[in-house]
Amino acid sequence: MKIGLLGHGVVGSGVRKIIDDGATWEVRELAVKRILVKDESELTDPRCTLNFDEILNDPEIEIVAECMGGLEPAHTFAKKALEKGKYVVTSNKKMLATYCEDLFETAVRNGVTVHYEASCGGGIPWMAALDRTRRVDDIDSFRGIFNGTTNYILERMKKEGKDFDEMLAEAQKLGYAERDPSDDIDGYDVKYKVSLSCVKAFDTLQDINDITTFGIRNIRREDLEYCAANSLTCKLIGTGEFHGDYISAFVIPMFLKSDDVFSNIPLNFNAIESDSKTLGAAAFVGQGAGSLPTAHAVVQNLVDIWKNQDPEINDKAVRPVDNQAHTGVYYIRTAKHAAFADIIDRNVSEHAFITKKISLMQAADACAASGDEKLFIAEVAQ
Ligand code: HSE
């Protein structure tokens, strides 16, 4: 089966390598025919082209593997490929989470499918596991560490006392971070992954802007010192819950207890757990970022298509996101203490306090109203 590869960066070059190496008989059934690159300096292989139309108009190319990242032109190219009756495999969570409804509808209209294992969980077969679980079960909820960059930063800050900026630079060097690392450290990358996991787990389509999102951009050593003193570990956690007419979906740093299975997930690893009626809890752990683990997931989808395995088994329905029902106790460090007077339970340092048990939305509203762009918030496990 002939593939047109869009992008030859961290993920795209890994896809090309795995297919060219052809380690298994299934992979040897695949061939990269064309590779779209963005400028002349990338014309390193005779298959490289600067012209997307050479892929779009090639009738031999049945699958387009989009590994470009970013919203445009990735979205336009994916849509045009579907309109031409080509399957689309994408590792691009930002693009797919933003244009999911549009691309799914285009795929159905043209008798093809969109596959996105690599968009979420890196090399972990998380989406495949959700597909399998959904054949038998209703999934009630999931939660997990969805971002390798922030897990890498948090672990090395905790264990080696390293600085945030130094660890972010290293995660970029290792090919874990997004082109714009704000997506990682502000929690947006996890938001996209939570949204796509809701699509798979609950068969829902939702507005990503309604997913309450906090990141770790403002975390400081003193926050991790508070964790150490209280036997807690900070992880950036994404959560989705199905409630029938609505879903809950949010992203927030969490101070986890040391016996929480997610407390010891190392380096760039992801760990995600689903909970469903008859299977109960099932967790998946593996490398969540990096060239070959992510490329592995792309190639898994290419083999799925070659084997004629269509993962999209259920109809999707638009559901609102409502996070009012989620309550917790929050650690907040801010220079604007007074703005939080109503919700403070106790102070833990000059600038940080622990809230009373409040709803996530109450905490989010108080943070927004304070106007403090440098504050750090985490939910404290109870
Ligand atoms: N920037 C992402 C991460 C890449 O760090 O998890 C994999 O999606």
GROMACS .gro file of C-alpha atoms and ligand atoms in nm:
model
  390
    1MET     CA    1   0.000   0.000   0.000
    2LYS     CA    2   0.148   0.335  -0.104
    3ILE     CA    3   0.168   0.618   0.146
    4GLY     CA    4   0.210   0.991   0.104
    5LEU     CA    5   0.389   1.129   0.409
    6LEU     CA    6   0.326   1.492   0.507
    7GLY     CA    7   0.616   1.622   0.714
    8HIS     CA    8   0.966   1.483   0.768
    9GLY     CA    9   1.043   1.618   1.115
   10VAL     CA   10   1.055   1.430   1.447
   11VAL     CA   11   0.753   1.204   1.377
   12GLY     CA   12   0.757   1.195   0.995
   13SER     CA   13   1.122   1.088   0.975
   14GLY     CA   14   1.048   0.813   1.229
   15VAL     CA   15   0.757   0.687   1.014
   16ARG     CA   16   0.978   0.684   0.705
   17LYS     CA   17   1.251   0.493   0.893
   18ILE     CA   18   1.017   0.226   1.038
   19ILE     CA   19   0.858   0.163   0.697
   20ASP     CA   20   1.190   0.166   0.507
   21ASP     CA   21   1.344  -0.072   0.766
   22GLY     CA   22   1.042  -0.305   0.725
   23ALA     CA   23   1.103  -0.518   1.033
   24THR     CA   24   0.783  -0.727   0.997
   25TRP     CA   25   0.592  -0.873   0.705
   26GLU     CA   26   0.301  -0.636   0.774
   27VAL     CA   27   0.526  -0.329   0.756
   28ARG     CA   28   0.685  -0.462   0.436
   29GLU     CA   29   0.339  -0.436   0.276
   30LEU     CA   30   0.368  -0.057   0.315
   31ALA     CA   31   0.579   0.183   0.109
   32VAL     CA   32   0.639   0.556   0.145
   33LYS     CA   33   0.605   0.686  -0.210
   34ARG     CA   34   0.624   1.061  -0.154
   35ILE     CA   35   0.730   1.289   0.136
   36LEU     CA   36   0.608   1.648   0.154
   37VAL     CA   37   0.869   1.879   0.309
   38LYS     CA   38   0.847   2.250   0.374
   39ASP     CA   39   1.164   2.390   0.216
   40GLU     CA   40   1.456   2.304  -0.011
   41SER     CA   41   1.692   2.234   0.279
   42GLU     CA   42   1.475   1.928   0.356
   43LEU     CA   43   1.502   1.771   0.009
   44THR     CA   44   1.720   1.492   0.149
   45ASP     CA   45   1.551   1.190  -0.015
   46PRO     CA   46   1.453   1.138  -0.381
   47ARG     CA   47   1.092   1.091  -0.265
   48CYS     CA   48   1.075   1.441  -0.113
   49THR     CA   49   0.861   1.707  -0.277
   50LEU     CA   50   0.757   2.064  -0.200
   51ASN     CA   51   0.428   2.017  -0.387
   52PHE     CA   52   0.132   1.861  -0.203
   53ASP     CA   53  -0.055   1.812  -0.532
   54GLU     CA   54   0.197   1.544  -0.631
   55ILE     CA   55   0.062   1.340  -0.341
   56LEU     CA   56  -0.301   1.443  -0.376
   57ASN     CA   57  -0.322   1.364  -0.745
   58ASP     CA   58  -0.128   1.037  -0.734
   59PRO     CA   59  -0.390   0.759  -0.767
   60GLU     CA   60  -0.143   0.501  -0.634
   61ILE     CA   61  -0.127   0.678  -0.297
   62GLU     CA   62  -0.414   0.544  -0.090
   63ILE     CA   63  -0.317   0.684   0.251
   64VAL     CA   64  -0.195   1.024   0.359
   65ALA     CA   65   0.001   1.021   0.688
   66GLU     CA   66  -0.007   1.374   0.827
   67CYS     CA   67   0.286   1.441   1.065
   68MET     CA   68   0.331   1.815   1.000
   69GLY     CA   69   0.185   1.954   1.322
   70GLY     CA   70   0.008   2.290   1.350
   71LEU     CA   71  -0.340   2.381   1.228
   72GLU     CA   72  -0.269   2.492   0.871
   73PRO     CA   73  -0.194   2.372   0.614
   74ALA     CA   74  -0.233   2.034   0.792
   75HIS     CA   75  -0.612   2.068   0.815
   76THR     CA   76  -0.658   2.173   0.453
   77PHE     CA   77  -0.431   1.895   0.327
   78ALA     CA   78  -0.608   1.630   0.539
   79LYS     CA   79  -0.947   1.748   0.417
   80LYS     CA   80  -0.841   1.750   0.052
   81ALA     CA   81  -0.699   1.398   0.089
   82LEU     CA   82  -1.029   1.271   0.235
   83GLU     CA   83  -1.224   1.444  -0.044
   84LYS     CA   84  -1.004   1.253  -0.292
   85GLY     CA   85  -1.103   0.925  -0.120
   86LYS     CA   86  -0.768   0.876   0.055
   87TYR     CA   87  -0.747   0.750   0.415
   88VAL     CA   88  -0.590   0.992   0.661
   89VAL     CA   89  -0.365   0.897   0.953
   90THR     CA   90  -0.260   1.183   1.177
   91SER     CA   91  -0.036   1.238   1.478
   92ASN     CA   92  -0.159   1.598   1.501
   93LYS     CA   93  -0.383   1.629   1.807
   94LYS     CA   94  -0.415   2.006   1.786
   95MET     CA   95  -0.541   1.995   1.429
   96LEU     CA   96  -0.771   1.696   1.479
   97ALA     CA   97  -0.917   1.811   1.812
   98THR     CA   98  -0.994   2.147   1.651
   99TYR     CA   99  -1.144   2.012   1.325
  100CYS     CA  100  -1.269   1.670   1.438
  101GLU     CA  101  -1.634   1.712   1.338
  102ASP     CA  102  -1.544   1.857   0.997
  103LEU     CA  103  -1.290   1.586   0.913
  104PHE     CA  104  -1.506   1.297   1.037
  105GLU     CA  105  -1.800   1.423   0.835
  106THR     CA  106  -1.579   1.460   0.525
  107ALA     CA  107  -1.443   1.107   0.574
  108VAL     CA  108  -1.791   0.952   0.604
  109ARG     CA  109  -1.909   1.141   0.293
  110ASN     CA  110  -1.615   1.001   0.095
  111GLY     CA  111  -1.624   0.643   0.225
  112VAL     CA  112  -1.287   0.659   0.405
  113THR     CA  113  -1.170   0.697   0.766
  114VAL     CA  114  -0.948   0.912   0.988
  115HIS     CA  115  -0.706   0.727   1.221
  116TYR     CA  116  -0.530   0.898   1.512
  117GLU     CA  117  -0.358   0.654   1.747
  118ALA     CA  118  -0.040   0.867   1.755
  119SER     CA  119  -0.230   1.183   1.847
  120CYS     CA  120  -0.272   1.068   2.203
  121GLY     CA  121  -0.041   0.871   2.433
  122GLY     CA  122   0.254   0.858   2.190
  123GLY     CA  123   0.353   0.494   2.148
  124ILE     CA  124   0.092   0.359   2.391
  125PRO     CA  125  -0.196   0.172   2.219
  126TRP     CA  126  -0.445   0.389   2.410
  127MET     CA  127  -0.685   0.463   2.125
  128ALA     CA  128  -0.677   0.098   2.015
  129ALA     CA  129  -0.757  -0.008   2.370
  130LEU     CA  130  -1.051   0.233   2.383
  131ASP     CA  131  -1.180   0.092   2.051
  132ARG     CA  132  -1.161  -0.260   2.188
  133THR     CA  133  -1.319  -0.168   2.521
  134ARG     CA  134  -1.602   0.018   2.344
  135ARG     CA  135  -1.693  -0.293   2.145
  136VAL     CA  136  -1.816  -0.447   2.472
  137ASP     CA  137  -1.846  -0.179   2.736
  138ASP     CA  138  -1.957   0.172   2.820
  139ILE     CA  139  -1.659   0.372   2.945
  140ASP     CA  140  -1.738   0.584   3.251
  141SER     CA  141  -1.416   0.782   3.286
  142PHE     CA  142  -1.046   0.808   3.215
  143ARG     CA  143  -0.758   1.001   3.367
  144GLY     CA  144  -0.390   1.012   3.296
  145ILE     CA  145  -0.054   1.168   3.227
  146PHE     CA  146  -0.090   1.264   2.861
  147ASN     CA  147   0.215   1.483   2.810
  148GLY     CA  148   0.574   1.355   2.796
  149THR     CA  149   0.737   1.699   2.803
  150THR     CA  150   0.580   1.811   3.131
  151ASN     CA  151   0.628   1.470   3.291
  152TYR     CA  152   0.996   1.488   3.197
  153ILE     CA  153   1.028   1.841   3.340
  154LEU     CA  154   0.843   1.761   3.663
  155GLU     CA  155   1.036   1.443   3.731
  156ARG     CA  156   1.380   1.596   3.681
  157MET     CA  157   1.288   1.906   3.881
  158LYS     CA  158   1.172   1.680   4.163
  159LYS     CA  159   1.455   1.427   4.164
  160GLU     CA  160   1.751   1.645   4.068
  161GLY     CA  161   1.637   1.991   4.175
  162LYS     CA  162   1.681   2.116   3.815
  163ASP     CA  163   1.537   2.446   3.691
  164PHE     CA  164   1.219   2.457   3.483
  165ASP     CA  165   1.373   2.643   3.186
  166GLU     CA  166   1.674   2.410   3.164
  167MET     CA  167   1.450   2.100   3.163
  168LEU     CA  168   1.217   2.247   2.901
  169ALA     CA  169   1.516   2.313   2.673
  170GLU     CA  170   1.626   1.952   2.720
  171ALA     CA  171   1.278   1.816   2.640
  172GLN     CA  172   1.286   2.025   2.321
  173LYS     CA  173   1.628   1.885   2.230
  174LEU     CA  174   1.501   1.530   2.281
  175GLY     CA  175   1.211   1.593   2.038
  176TYR     CA  176   0.940   1.566   2.307
  177ALA     CA  177   0.811   1.923   2.303
  178GLU     CA  178   0.572   2.079   2.050
  179ARG     CA  179   0.697   2.331   1.794
  180ASP     CA  180   0.541   2.590   2.024
  181PRO     CA  181   0.620   2.449   2.372
  182SER     CA  182   0.349   2.673   2.521
  183ASP     CA  183   0.111   2.397   2.414
  184ASP     CA  184   0.294   2.158   2.648
  185ILE     CA  185   0.354   2.377   2.951
  186ASP     CA  186   0.016   2.555   2.944
  187GLY     CA  187  -0.174   2.225   2.929
  188TYR     CA  188  -0.322   2.274   2.580
  189ASP     CA  189  -0.156   1.962   2.440
  190VAL     CA  190  -0.329   1.760   2.715
  191LYS     CA  191  -0.657   1.941   2.644
  192TYR     CA  192  -0.646   1.826   2.279
  193LYS     CA  193  -0.565   1.471   2.388
  194VAL     CA  194  -0.842   1.467   2.648
  195SER     CA  195  -1.087   1.588   2.384
  196LEU     CA  196  -0.983   1.315   2.136
  197SER     CA  197  -0.999   1.055   2.415
  198CYS     CA  198  -1.358   1.170   2.486
  199VAL     CA  199  -1.434   1.118   2.115
  200LYS     CA  200  -1.312   0.759   2.137
  201ALA     CA  201  -1.420   0.672   2.490
  202PHE     CA  202  -1.762   0.836   2.502
  203ASP     CA  203  -1.847   0.889   2.131
  204THR     CA  204  -1.887   1.258   2.205
  205LEU     CA  205  -1.780   1.568   2.015
  206GLN     CA  206  -1.718   1.871   2.236
  207ASP     CA  207  -1.595   2.227   2.220
  208ILE     CA  208  -1.229   2.216   2.325
  209ASN     CA  209  -1.261   2.570   2.461
  210ASP     CA  210  -1.492   2.437   2.734
  211ILE     CA  211  -1.227   2.201   2.873
  212THR     CA  212  -1.097   2.372   3.189
  213THR     CA  213  -0.718   2.383   3.152
  214PHE     CA  214  -0.427   2.471   3.380
  215GLY     CA  215  -0.060   2.401   3.303
  216ILE     CA  216   0.275   2.404   3.481
  217ARG     CA  217   0.430   2.718   3.326
  218ASN     CA  218   0.440   2.893   3.665
  219ILE     CA  219   0.555   2.604   3.885
  220ARG     CA  220   0.851   2.690   4.108
  221ARG     CA  221   1.086   2.493   4.330
  222GLU     CA  222   0.891   2.601   4.641
  223ASP     CA  223   0.580   2.423   4.507
  224LEU     CA  224   0.777   2.103   4.470
  225GLU     CA  225   0.927   2.157   4.817
  226TYR     CA  226   0.573   2.168   4.956
  227CYS     CA  227   0.505   1.836   4.778
  228ALA     CA  228   0.826   1.678   4.913
  229ALA     CA  229   0.746   1.787   5.268
  230ASN     CA  230   0.401   1.629   5.243
  231SER     CA  231   0.495   1.306   5.053
  232LEU     CA  232   0.313   1.429   4.741
  233THR     CA  233   0.419   1.418   4.374
  234CYS     CA  234   0.312   1.676   4.116
  235LYS     CA  235   0.184   1.543   3.781
  236LEU     CA  236  -0.015   1.715   3.505
  237ILE     CA  237  -0.336   1.511   3.480
  238GLY     CA  238  -0.610   1.509   3.216
  239THR     CA  239  -0.953   1.372   3.310
  240GLY     CA  240  -1.272   1.283   3.122
  241GLU     CA  241  -1.600   1.163   3.272
  242PHE     CA  242  -1.922   1.059   3.101
  243HIS     CA  243  -2.245   1.174   3.267
  244GLY     CA  244  -2.506   1.093   3.000
  245ASP     CA  245  -2.630   1.429   2.874
  246TYR     CA  246  -2.297   1.599   2.939
  247ILE     CA  247  -1.931   1.520   2.999
  248SER     CA  248  -1.674   1.657   3.242
  249ALA     CA  249  -1.328   1.721   3.103
  250PHE     CA  250  -1.042   1.911   3.261
  251VAL     CA  251  -0.662   1.941   3.282
  252ILE     CA  252  -0.487   2.042   3.603
  253PRO     CA  253  -0.159   1.975   3.787
  254MET     CA  254  -0.230   1.735   4.074
  255PHE     CA  255  -0.039   1.674   4.396
  256LEU     CA  256  -0.073   1.296   4.414
  257LYS     CA  257  -0.014   1.069   4.712
  258SER     CA  258   0.294   0.848   4.692
  259ASP     CA  259   0.087   0.530   4.661
  260ASP     CA  260  -0.096   0.663   4.351
  261VAL     CA  261   0.012   0.453   4.053
  262PHE     CA  262   0.073   0.774   3.852
  263SER     CA  263   0.322   0.913   4.106
  264ASN     CA  264   0.607   0.699   3.978
  265ILE     CA  265   0.565   0.739   3.601
  266PRO     CA  266   0.913   0.843   3.481
  267LEU     CA  267   1.060   1.083   3.222
  268ASN     CA  268   0.871   1.117   2.891
  269PHE     CA  269   0.631   0.834   2.975
  270ASN     CA  270   0.253   0.864   2.963
  271ALA     CA  271   0.014   0.661   3.179
  272ILE     CA  272  -0.358   0.656   3.114
  273GLU     CA  273  -0.634   0.462   3.287
  274SER     CA  274  -0.989   0.396   3.175
  275ASP     CA  275  -1.275   0.274   3.388
  276SER     CA  276  -1.560   0.084   3.229
  277LYS     CA  277  -1.855  -0.129   3.334
  278THR     CA  278  -1.733  -0.485   3.296
  279LEU     CA  279  -1.357  -0.440   3.244
  280GLY     CA  280  -1.314  -0.206   3.542
  281ALA     CA  281  -0.987  -0.015   3.563
  282ALA     CA  282  -0.732  -0.077   3.288
  283ALA     CA  283  -0.408   0.125   3.266
  284PHE     CA  284  -0.154   0.174   2.988
  285VAL     CA  285   0.202   0.297   3.033
  286GLY     CA  286   0.473   0.373   2.776
  287GLN     CA  287   0.673   0.642   2.598
  288GLY     CA  288   0.435   0.927   2.528
  289ALA     CA  289   0.662   1.141   2.310
  290GLY     CA  290   0.963   1.114   2.082
  291SER     CA  291   1.029   1.016   1.724
  292LEU     CA  292   1.010   0.636   1.706
  293PRO     CA  293   0.746   0.569   1.977
  294THR     CA  294   0.509   0.818   1.811
  295ALA     CA  295   0.598   0.694   1.462
  296HIS     CA  296   0.527   0.340   1.582
  297ALA     CA  297   0.168   0.446   1.657
  298VAL     CA  298   0.133   0.605   1.310
  299VAL     CA  299   0.255   0.284   1.145
  300GLN     CA  300   0.014   0.077   1.357
  301ASN     CA  301  -0.270   0.277   1.199
  302LEU     CA  302  -0.124   0.227   0.849
  303VAL     CA  303  -0.123  -0.149   0.911
  304ASP     CA  304  -0.483  -0.124   1.043
  305ILE     CA  305  -0.591   0.033   0.713
  306TRP     CA  306  -0.398  -0.220   0.506
  307LYS     CA  307  -0.571  -0.495   0.706
  308ASN     CA  308  -0.904  -0.320   0.649
  309GLN     CA  309  -0.965  -0.262   1.018
  310ASP     CA  310  -1.194   0.036   1.061
  311PRO     CA  311  -1.182   0.164   1.419
  312GLU     CA  312  -1.474   0.407   1.408
  313ILE     CA  313  -1.754   0.181   1.521
  314ASN     CA  314  -1.997   0.420   1.685
  315ASP     CA  315  -2.187   0.736   1.592
  316LYS     CA  316  -2.064   1.052   1.757
  317ALA     CA  317  -2.291   1.306   1.926
  318VAL     CA  318  -2.218   1.662   2.035
  319ARG     CA  319  -2.226   1.693   2.416
  320PRO     CA  320  -2.166   1.997   2.638
  321VAL     CA  321  -1.874   2.004   2.882
  322ASP     CA  322  -1.981   2.082   3.240
  323ASN     CA  323  -1.722   2.080   3.519
  324GLN     CA  324  -1.948   2.221   3.795
  325ALA     CA  325  -1.983   1.887   3.969
  326HIS     CA  326  -1.610   1.827   4.019
  327THR     CA  327  -1.499   1.936   4.366
  328GLY     CA  328  -1.156   1.931   4.526
  329VAL     CA  329  -0.906   2.097   4.756
  330TYR     CA  330  -0.655   2.320   4.575
  331TYR     CA  331  -0.303   2.450   4.641
  332ILE     CA  332  -0.271   2.804   4.506
  333ARG     CA  333   0.044   3.020   4.510
  334THR     CA  334  -0.024   3.380   4.420
  335ALA     CA  335   0.097   3.732   4.486
  336LYS     CA  336  -0.270   3.835   4.515
  337HIS     CA  337  -0.366   3.647   4.830
  338ALA     CA  338  -0.643   3.889   4.927
  339ALA     CA  339  -0.842   3.808   4.613
  340PHE     CA  340  -0.894   3.454   4.746
  341ALA     CA  341  -1.005   3.537   5.103
  342ASP     CA  342  -1.339   3.354   5.070
  343ILE     CA  343  -1.194   3.020   4.970
  344ILE     CA  344  -0.877   2.993   5.182
  345ASP     CA  345  -0.872   2.712   5.437
  346ARG     CA  346  -0.511   2.754   5.560
  347ASN     CA  347  -0.189   2.923   5.456
  348VAL     CA  348   0.111   2.699   5.387
  349SER     CA  349   0.371   2.970   5.312
  350GLU     CA  350   0.390   3.345   5.263
  351HIS     CA  351   0.227   3.322   4.920
  352ALA     CA  352   0.065   2.978   4.905
  353PHE     CA  353  -0.251   2.843   5.064
  354ILE     CA  354  -0.480   2.542   5.060
  355THR     CA  355  -0.845   2.606   4.973
  356LYS     CA  356  -1.158   2.474   5.137
  357LYS     CA  357  -1.330   2.197   4.944
  358ILE     CA  358  -1.474   2.386   4.647
  359SER     CA  359  -1.580   2.315   4.290
  360LEU     CA  360  -1.319   2.325   4.014
  361MET     CA  361  -1.518   2.605   3.850
  362GLN     CA  362  -1.514   2.810   4.172
  363ALA     CA  363  -1.136   2.771   4.184
  364ALA     CA  364  -1.103   2.858   3.814
  365ASP     CA  365  -1.328   3.164   3.851
  366ALA     CA  366  -1.130   3.287   4.153
  367CYS     CA  367  -0.801   3.246   3.962
  368ALA     CA  368  -0.938   3.437   3.662
  369ALA     CA  369  -1.085   3.714   3.880
  370SER     CA  370  -0.752   3.762   4.065
  371GLY     CA  371  -0.585   3.873   3.741
  372ASP     CA  372  -0.260   3.708   3.860
  373GLU     CA  373  -0.100   3.562   3.548
  374LYS     CA  374   0.188   3.417   3.749
  375LEU     CA  375  -0.019   3.207   3.990
  376PHE     CA  376   0.022   2.832   4.018
  377ILE     CA  377  -0.269   2.603   4.101
  378ALA     CA  378  -0.278   2.230   4.166
  379GLU     CA  379  -0.547   1.998   4.297
  380VAL     CA  380  -0.439   1.819   4.615
  381ALA     CA  381  -0.532   1.450   4.632
  382GLN     CA  382  -0.749   1.371   4.938
  383HSE     N1  383   0.465   1.736   2.302
  383HSE     C1  384   0.400   1.611   2.320
  383HSE     C2  385   0.435   1.554   2.457
  383HSE     C3  386   0.440   1.516   2.212
  383HSE     O1  387   0.532   1.605   2.516
  383HSE     O2  388   0.368   1.465   2.505
  383HSE     C4  389   0.360   1.390   2.207
  383HSE     O3  390   0.224   1.415   2.182
   0.00000   0.00000   0.00000
